[in-house]
GROMACS .gro file of C-alpha atoms in nm:
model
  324
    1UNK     CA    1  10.104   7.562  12.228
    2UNK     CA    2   9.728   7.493  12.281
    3UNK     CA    3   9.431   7.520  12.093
    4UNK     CA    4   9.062   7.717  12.145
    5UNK     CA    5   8.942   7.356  12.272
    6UNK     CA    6   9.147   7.374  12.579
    7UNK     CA    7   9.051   7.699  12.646
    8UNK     CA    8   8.690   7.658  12.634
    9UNK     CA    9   8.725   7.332  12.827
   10UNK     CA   10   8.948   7.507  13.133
   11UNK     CA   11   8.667   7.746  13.109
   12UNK     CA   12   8.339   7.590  13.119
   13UNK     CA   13   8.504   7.363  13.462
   14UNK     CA   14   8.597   7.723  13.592
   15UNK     CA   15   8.251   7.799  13.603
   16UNK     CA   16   8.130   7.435  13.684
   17UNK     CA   17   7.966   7.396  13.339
   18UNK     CA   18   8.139   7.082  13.297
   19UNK     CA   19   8.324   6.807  13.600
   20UNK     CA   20   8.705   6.672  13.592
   21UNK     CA   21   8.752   6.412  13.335
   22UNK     CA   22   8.425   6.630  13.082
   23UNK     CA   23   8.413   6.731  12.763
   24UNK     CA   24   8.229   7.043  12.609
   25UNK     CA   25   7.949   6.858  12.374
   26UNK     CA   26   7.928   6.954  12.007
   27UNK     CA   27   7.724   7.292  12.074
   28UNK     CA   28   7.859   7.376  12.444
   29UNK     CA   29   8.219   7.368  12.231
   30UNK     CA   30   8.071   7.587  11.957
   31UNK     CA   31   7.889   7.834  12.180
   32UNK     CA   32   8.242   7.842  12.378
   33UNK     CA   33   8.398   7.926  12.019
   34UNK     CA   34   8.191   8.191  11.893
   35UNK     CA   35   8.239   8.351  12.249
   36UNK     CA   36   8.597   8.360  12.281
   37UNK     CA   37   8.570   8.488  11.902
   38UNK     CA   38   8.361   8.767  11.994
   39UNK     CA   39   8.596   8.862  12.332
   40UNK     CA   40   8.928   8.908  12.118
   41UNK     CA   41   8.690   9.092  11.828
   42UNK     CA   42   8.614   9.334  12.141
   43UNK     CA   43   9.065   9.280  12.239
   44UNK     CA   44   9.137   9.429  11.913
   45UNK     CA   45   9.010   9.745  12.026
   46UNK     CA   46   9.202   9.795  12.332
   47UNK     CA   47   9.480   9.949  12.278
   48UNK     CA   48   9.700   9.785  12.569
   49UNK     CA   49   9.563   9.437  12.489
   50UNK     CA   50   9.768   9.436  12.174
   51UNK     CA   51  10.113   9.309  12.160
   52UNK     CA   52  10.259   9.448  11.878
   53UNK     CA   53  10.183   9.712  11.598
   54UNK     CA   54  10.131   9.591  11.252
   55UNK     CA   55  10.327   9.740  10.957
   56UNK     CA   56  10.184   9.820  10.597
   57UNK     CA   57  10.441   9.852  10.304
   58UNK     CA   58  10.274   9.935  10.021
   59UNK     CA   59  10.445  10.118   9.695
   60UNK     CA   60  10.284  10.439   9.582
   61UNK     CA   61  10.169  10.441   9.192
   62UNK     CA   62  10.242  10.816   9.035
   63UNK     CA   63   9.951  11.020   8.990
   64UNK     CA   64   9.697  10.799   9.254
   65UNK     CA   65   9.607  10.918   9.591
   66UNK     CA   66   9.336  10.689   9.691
   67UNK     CA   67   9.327  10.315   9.784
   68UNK     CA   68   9.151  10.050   9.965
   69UNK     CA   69   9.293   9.807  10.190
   70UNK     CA   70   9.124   9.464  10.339
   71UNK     CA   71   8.997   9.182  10.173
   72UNK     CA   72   9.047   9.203   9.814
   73UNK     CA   73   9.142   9.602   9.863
   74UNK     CA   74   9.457   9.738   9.628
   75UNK     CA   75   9.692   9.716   9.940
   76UNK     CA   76   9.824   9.378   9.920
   77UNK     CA   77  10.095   9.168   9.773
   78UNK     CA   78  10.160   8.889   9.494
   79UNK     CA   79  10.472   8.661   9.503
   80UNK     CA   80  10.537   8.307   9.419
   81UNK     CA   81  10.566   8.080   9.704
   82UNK     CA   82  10.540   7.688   9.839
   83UNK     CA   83  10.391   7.565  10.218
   84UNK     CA   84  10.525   7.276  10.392
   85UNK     CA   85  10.383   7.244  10.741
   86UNK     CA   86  10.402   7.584  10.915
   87UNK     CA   87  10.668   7.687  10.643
   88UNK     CA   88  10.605   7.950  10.415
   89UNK     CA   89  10.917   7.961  10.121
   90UNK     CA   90  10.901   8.258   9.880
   91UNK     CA   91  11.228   8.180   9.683
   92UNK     CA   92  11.465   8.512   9.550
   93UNK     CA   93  11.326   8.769   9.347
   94UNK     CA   94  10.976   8.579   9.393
   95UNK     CA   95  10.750   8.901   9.473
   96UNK     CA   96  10.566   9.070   9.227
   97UNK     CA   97  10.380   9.323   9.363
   98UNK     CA   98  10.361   9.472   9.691
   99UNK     CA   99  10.554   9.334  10.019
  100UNK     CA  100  10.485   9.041  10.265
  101UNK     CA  101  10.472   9.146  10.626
  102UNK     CA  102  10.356   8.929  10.907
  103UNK     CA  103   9.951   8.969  10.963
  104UNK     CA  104   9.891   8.922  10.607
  105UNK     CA  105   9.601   8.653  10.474
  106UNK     CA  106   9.696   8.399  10.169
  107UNK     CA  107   9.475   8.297   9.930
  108UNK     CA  108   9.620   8.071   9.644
  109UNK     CA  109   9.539   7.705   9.419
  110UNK     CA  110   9.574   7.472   9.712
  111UNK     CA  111   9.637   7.742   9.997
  112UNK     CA  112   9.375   7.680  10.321
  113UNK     CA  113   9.147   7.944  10.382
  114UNK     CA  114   9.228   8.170  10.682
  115UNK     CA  115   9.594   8.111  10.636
  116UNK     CA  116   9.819   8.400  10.776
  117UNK     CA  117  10.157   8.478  10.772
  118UNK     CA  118  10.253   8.489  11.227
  119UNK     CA  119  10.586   8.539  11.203
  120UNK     CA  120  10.934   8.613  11.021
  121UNK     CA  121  11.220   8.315  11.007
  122UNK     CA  122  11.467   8.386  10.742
  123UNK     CA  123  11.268   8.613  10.518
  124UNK     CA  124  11.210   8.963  10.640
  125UNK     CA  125  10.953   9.084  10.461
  126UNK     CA  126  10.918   9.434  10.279
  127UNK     CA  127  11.203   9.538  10.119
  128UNK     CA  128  11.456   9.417  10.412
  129UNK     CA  129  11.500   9.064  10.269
  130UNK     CA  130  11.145   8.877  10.103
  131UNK     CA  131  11.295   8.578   9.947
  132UNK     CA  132  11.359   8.345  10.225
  133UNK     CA  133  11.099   8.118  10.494
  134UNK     CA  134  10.812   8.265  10.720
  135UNK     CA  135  10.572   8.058  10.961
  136UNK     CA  136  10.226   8.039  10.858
  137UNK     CA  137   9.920   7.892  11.046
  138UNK     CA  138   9.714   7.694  10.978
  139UNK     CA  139   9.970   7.373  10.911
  140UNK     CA  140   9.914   7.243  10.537
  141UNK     CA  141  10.096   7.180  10.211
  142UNK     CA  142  10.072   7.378   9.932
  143UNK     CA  143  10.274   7.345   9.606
  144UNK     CA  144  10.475   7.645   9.413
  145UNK     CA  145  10.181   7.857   9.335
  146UNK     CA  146  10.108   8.227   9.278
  147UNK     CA  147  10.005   8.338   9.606
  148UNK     CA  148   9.790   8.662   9.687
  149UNK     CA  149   9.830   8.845  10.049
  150UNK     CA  150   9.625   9.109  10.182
  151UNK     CA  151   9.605   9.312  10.519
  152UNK     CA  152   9.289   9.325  10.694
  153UNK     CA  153   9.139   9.635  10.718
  154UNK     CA  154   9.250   9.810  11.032
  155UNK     CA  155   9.066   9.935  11.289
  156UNK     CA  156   9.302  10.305  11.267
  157UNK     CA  157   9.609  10.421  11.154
  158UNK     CA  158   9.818  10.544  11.441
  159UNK     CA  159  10.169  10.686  11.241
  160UNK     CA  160  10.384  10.598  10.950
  161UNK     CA  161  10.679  10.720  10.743
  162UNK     CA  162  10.781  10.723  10.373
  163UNK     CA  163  11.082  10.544  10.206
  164UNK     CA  164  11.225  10.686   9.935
  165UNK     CA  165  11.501  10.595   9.690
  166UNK     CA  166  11.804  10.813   9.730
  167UNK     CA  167  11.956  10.976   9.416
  168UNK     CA  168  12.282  11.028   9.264
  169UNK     CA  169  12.400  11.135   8.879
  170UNK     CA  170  12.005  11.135   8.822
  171UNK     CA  171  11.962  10.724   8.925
  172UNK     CA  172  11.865  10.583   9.209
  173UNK     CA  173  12.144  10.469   9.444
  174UNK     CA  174  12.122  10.053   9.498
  175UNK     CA  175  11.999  10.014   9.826
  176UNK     CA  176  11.987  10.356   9.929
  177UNK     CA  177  11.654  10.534  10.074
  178UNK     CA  178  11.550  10.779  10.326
  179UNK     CA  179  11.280  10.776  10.541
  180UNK     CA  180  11.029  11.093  10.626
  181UNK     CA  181  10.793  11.118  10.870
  182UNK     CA  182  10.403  11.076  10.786
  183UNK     CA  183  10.156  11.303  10.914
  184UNK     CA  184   9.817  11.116  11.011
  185UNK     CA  185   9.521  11.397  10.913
  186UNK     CA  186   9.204  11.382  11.088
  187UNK     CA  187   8.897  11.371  10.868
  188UNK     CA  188   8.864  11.776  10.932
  189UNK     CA  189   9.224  11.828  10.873
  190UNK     CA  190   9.218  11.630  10.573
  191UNK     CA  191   8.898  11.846  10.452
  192UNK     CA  192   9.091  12.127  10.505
  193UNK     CA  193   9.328  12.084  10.189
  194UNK     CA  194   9.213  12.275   9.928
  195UNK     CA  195   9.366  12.109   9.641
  196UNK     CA  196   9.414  11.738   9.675
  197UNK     CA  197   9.569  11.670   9.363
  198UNK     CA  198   9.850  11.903   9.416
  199UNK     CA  199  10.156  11.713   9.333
  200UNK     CA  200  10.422  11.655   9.509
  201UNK     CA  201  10.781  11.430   9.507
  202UNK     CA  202  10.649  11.198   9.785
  203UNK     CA  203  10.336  11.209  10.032
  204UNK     CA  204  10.395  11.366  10.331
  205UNK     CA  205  10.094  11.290  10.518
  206UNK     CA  206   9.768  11.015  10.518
  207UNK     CA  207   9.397  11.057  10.564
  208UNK     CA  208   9.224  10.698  10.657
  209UNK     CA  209   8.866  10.596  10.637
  210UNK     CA  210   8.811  10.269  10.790
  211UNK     CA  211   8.447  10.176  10.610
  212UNK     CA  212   8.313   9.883  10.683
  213UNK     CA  213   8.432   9.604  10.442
  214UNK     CA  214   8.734   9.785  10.328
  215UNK     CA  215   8.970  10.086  10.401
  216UNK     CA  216   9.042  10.366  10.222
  217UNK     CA  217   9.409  10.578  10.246
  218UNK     CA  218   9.418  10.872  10.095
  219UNK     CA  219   9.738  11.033  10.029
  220UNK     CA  220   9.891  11.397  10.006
  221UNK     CA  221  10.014  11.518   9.836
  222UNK     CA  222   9.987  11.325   9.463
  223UNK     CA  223  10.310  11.149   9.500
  224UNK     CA  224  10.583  11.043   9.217
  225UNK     CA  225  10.737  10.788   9.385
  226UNK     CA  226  10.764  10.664   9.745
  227UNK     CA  227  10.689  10.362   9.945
  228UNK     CA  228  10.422  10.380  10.245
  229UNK     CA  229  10.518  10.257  10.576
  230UNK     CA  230  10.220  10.266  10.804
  231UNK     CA  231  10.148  10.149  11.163
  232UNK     CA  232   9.845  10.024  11.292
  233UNK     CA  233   9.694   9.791  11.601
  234UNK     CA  234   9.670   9.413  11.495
  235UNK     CA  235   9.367   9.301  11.499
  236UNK     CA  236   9.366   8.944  11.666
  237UNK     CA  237   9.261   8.662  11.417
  238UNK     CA  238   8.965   8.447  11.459
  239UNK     CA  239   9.002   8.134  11.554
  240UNK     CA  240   8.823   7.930  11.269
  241UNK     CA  241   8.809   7.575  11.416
  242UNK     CA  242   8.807   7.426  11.755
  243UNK     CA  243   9.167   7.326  11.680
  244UNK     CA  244   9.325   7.604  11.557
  245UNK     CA  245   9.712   7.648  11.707
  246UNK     CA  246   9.706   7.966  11.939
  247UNK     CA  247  10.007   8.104  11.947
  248UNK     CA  248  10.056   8.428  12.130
  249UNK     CA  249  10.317   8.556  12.416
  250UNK     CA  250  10.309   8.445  12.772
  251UNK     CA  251   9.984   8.506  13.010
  252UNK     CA  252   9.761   8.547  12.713
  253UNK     CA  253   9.648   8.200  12.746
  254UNK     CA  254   9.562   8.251  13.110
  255UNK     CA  255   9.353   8.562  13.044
  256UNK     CA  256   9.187   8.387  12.755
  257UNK     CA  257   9.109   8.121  13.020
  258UNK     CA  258   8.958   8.328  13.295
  259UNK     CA  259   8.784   8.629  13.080
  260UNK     CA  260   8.637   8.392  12.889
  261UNK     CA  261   8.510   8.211  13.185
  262UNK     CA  262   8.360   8.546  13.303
  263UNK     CA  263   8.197   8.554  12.972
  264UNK     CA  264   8.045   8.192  12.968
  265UNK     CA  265   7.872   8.250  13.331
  266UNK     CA  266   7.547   8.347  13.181
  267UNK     CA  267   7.519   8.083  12.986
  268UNK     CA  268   7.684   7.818  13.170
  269UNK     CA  269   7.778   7.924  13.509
  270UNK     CA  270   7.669   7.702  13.789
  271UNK     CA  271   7.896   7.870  14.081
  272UNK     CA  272   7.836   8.044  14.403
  273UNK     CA  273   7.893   8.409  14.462
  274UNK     CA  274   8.208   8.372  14.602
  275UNK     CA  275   8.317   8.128  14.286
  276UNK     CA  276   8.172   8.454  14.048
  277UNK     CA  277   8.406   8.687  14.268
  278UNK     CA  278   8.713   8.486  14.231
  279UNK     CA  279   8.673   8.467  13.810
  280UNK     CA  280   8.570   8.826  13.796
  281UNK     CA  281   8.929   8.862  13.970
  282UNK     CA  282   9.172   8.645  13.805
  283UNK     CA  283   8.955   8.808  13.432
  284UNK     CA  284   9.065   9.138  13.560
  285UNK     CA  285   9.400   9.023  13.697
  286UNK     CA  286   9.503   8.832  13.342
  287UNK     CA  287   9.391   9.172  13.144
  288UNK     CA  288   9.568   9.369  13.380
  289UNK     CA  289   9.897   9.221  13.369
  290UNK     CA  290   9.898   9.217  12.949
  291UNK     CA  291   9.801   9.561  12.992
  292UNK     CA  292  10.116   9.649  13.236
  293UNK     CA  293  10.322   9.497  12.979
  294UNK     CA  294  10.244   9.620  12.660
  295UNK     CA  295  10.181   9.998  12.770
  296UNK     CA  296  10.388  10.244  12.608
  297UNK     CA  297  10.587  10.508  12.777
  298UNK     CA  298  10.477  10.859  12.718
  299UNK     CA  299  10.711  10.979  12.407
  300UNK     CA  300  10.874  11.359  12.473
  301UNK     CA  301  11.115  11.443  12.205
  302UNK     CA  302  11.297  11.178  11.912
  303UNK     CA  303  11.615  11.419  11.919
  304UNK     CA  304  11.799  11.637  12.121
  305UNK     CA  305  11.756  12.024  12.013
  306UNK     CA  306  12.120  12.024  11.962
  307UNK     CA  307  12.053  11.788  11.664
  308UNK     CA  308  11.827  11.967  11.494
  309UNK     CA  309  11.930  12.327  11.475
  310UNK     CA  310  11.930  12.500  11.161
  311UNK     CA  311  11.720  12.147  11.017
  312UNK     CA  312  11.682  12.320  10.690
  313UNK     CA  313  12.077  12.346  10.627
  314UNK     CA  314  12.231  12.082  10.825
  315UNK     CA  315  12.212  11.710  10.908
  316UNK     CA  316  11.929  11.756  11.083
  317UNK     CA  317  11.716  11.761  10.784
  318UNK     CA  318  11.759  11.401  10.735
  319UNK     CA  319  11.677  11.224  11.040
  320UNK     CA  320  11.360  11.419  10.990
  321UNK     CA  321  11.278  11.542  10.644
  322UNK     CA  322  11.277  11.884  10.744
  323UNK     CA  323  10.889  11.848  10.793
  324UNK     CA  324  10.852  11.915  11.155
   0.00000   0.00000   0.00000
């Protein structure tokens, strides 16, 4: 692991800012900070520079179509929980309201600011398996407390499905769901609707308006039940100290390194041409090789035709609601 300190150190003697043996001062460390802020700000909006897609599970309420999502927005979760370290314990049958999912930002009596939820360990978040342990960051210790999560407001929303409960004798089966696809409307498509409130067993499609300060999701139609499963780019935290832990896959902390020594030149740089050639390289060669690996394959079909013939009679209709 490392922290934004190293970084900005490896960077600043890159560019000759600093000798072998330096330190960034106070404000040459702070300048370096806001910097690499701003860079991964600009990261979350390239689609190939994220690693993985972020998932929001959020329960539909009967008869509401609208809500906002991001700081304080309706899209959240509430569950009873204890840190210790980077250890995040939500004991059985401790959520309240909504579902945890990695991404998500804590606030609680006792709970450090910034804290977010990086990763699953025994507890799987949504309705998999909640109660259980989940790696948080910032290290701290928190007491049993009533602990508030909330997504940050993403940037789009690229697809999503709906789980619903299955049925039988007029009750819902333990444990039983099915999923349907979610269509993602574009603001014209969405305008298009004529009635809005028309109601419906489940929504079968999403309309999202990204704001600035919060999100708003619009649903459609007015659902009765259902719980929203939607997929969008994670937005890379900001680092809020100089010694925050960074923890993200291999050759991110070498493109960190050398874009934001490409970055600091302007401010910093005391290099010769060739110097500014070889960072401008190993900047683009660090993005490059992220990119390479976390480009998606162009998607052609889910199932084979012979799966889905007659979908409105046979099994078809269930792998895929009978909505395409």
């Amino acid at each position: 692991m490392t922290q934004p300190i190293d970084i900005i150190t490896r960077a600043m003697k890159d560019i000759g800012a600093i000798a072998a043996g330096e330190v960034p001062t106070a404000d040459e460390a702070q300048d370096g900070l806001d910097m690499l802020n701003d860079m991964i700000a600009q990261w979350s909006n390239e689609n190939m520079m994220v690693f993985y897609r972020s998932e929001i599970i959020f329960q539909t309420t009967q008869n509401q179509v609208q809500y906002t999502i991001g700081p304080s927005g309706q899209m959240g979760a509430t569950f009873t929980g204890s840190i210790a370290g980077n250890v995040l314990t939500v004991p059985a049958n401790g959520v309240t309201a909504g579902g945890i999912n990695i991404g998500m930002t804590l606030s609680g009596t006792g709970i450090t600011p910034g804290t977010r939820i990086v990763a699953f360990q025994t507890g799987a978040g949504g309705n998999v398996n909640e109660g259980g342990t989940y790696t948080v960051s910032p290290s701290q210790t928190a007491s049993s407390t009533t602990i508030t999560a909330y997504y940050e407001r993403p940037l789009t929303i690229e697809s999503g499905f709906v789980r619903v409960a299955t049925m039988q004798g007029g009750s819902s089966v333990a444990g039983g769901y099915l999923d349907y696809p979610l269509t993602v409307f574009s603001l014209e498509e969405y305008e298009s609707i004529g009635i809005k409130q028309l109601n419906g067993p489940w929504a079968k499609g999403i309309y999202y308006q990204p704001s600035e300060l919060l999100g708003t999701i619009y649903v459609y139609p007015n659902p009765s039940q259902g719980e929203l499963h939607l997929f969008t780019q994670t937005i890379f935290r900001e680092f809020q100290s100089l010694n925050d832990t960074i923890q993200l896959p291999q050759g991110y902390n070498m493109a960190l390194r050398w874009c934001l020594a490409e970055r600091l030149l302007p401010m910093f740089g005391k290099v010769n041409q060739v110097q500014i050639g070889l960072i401008n390289a190993y900047a683009a060669q660090g993005k490059a090789t992220i990119k390479r690996t976390n480009m998606r394959p162009v998607q052609i079909a889910r199932y084979p035709d012979s799966l889905m013939v007659g979908r409105a009679k046979d099994a078809g209709f269930i792998m895929d609601g009978g909505f395409r």
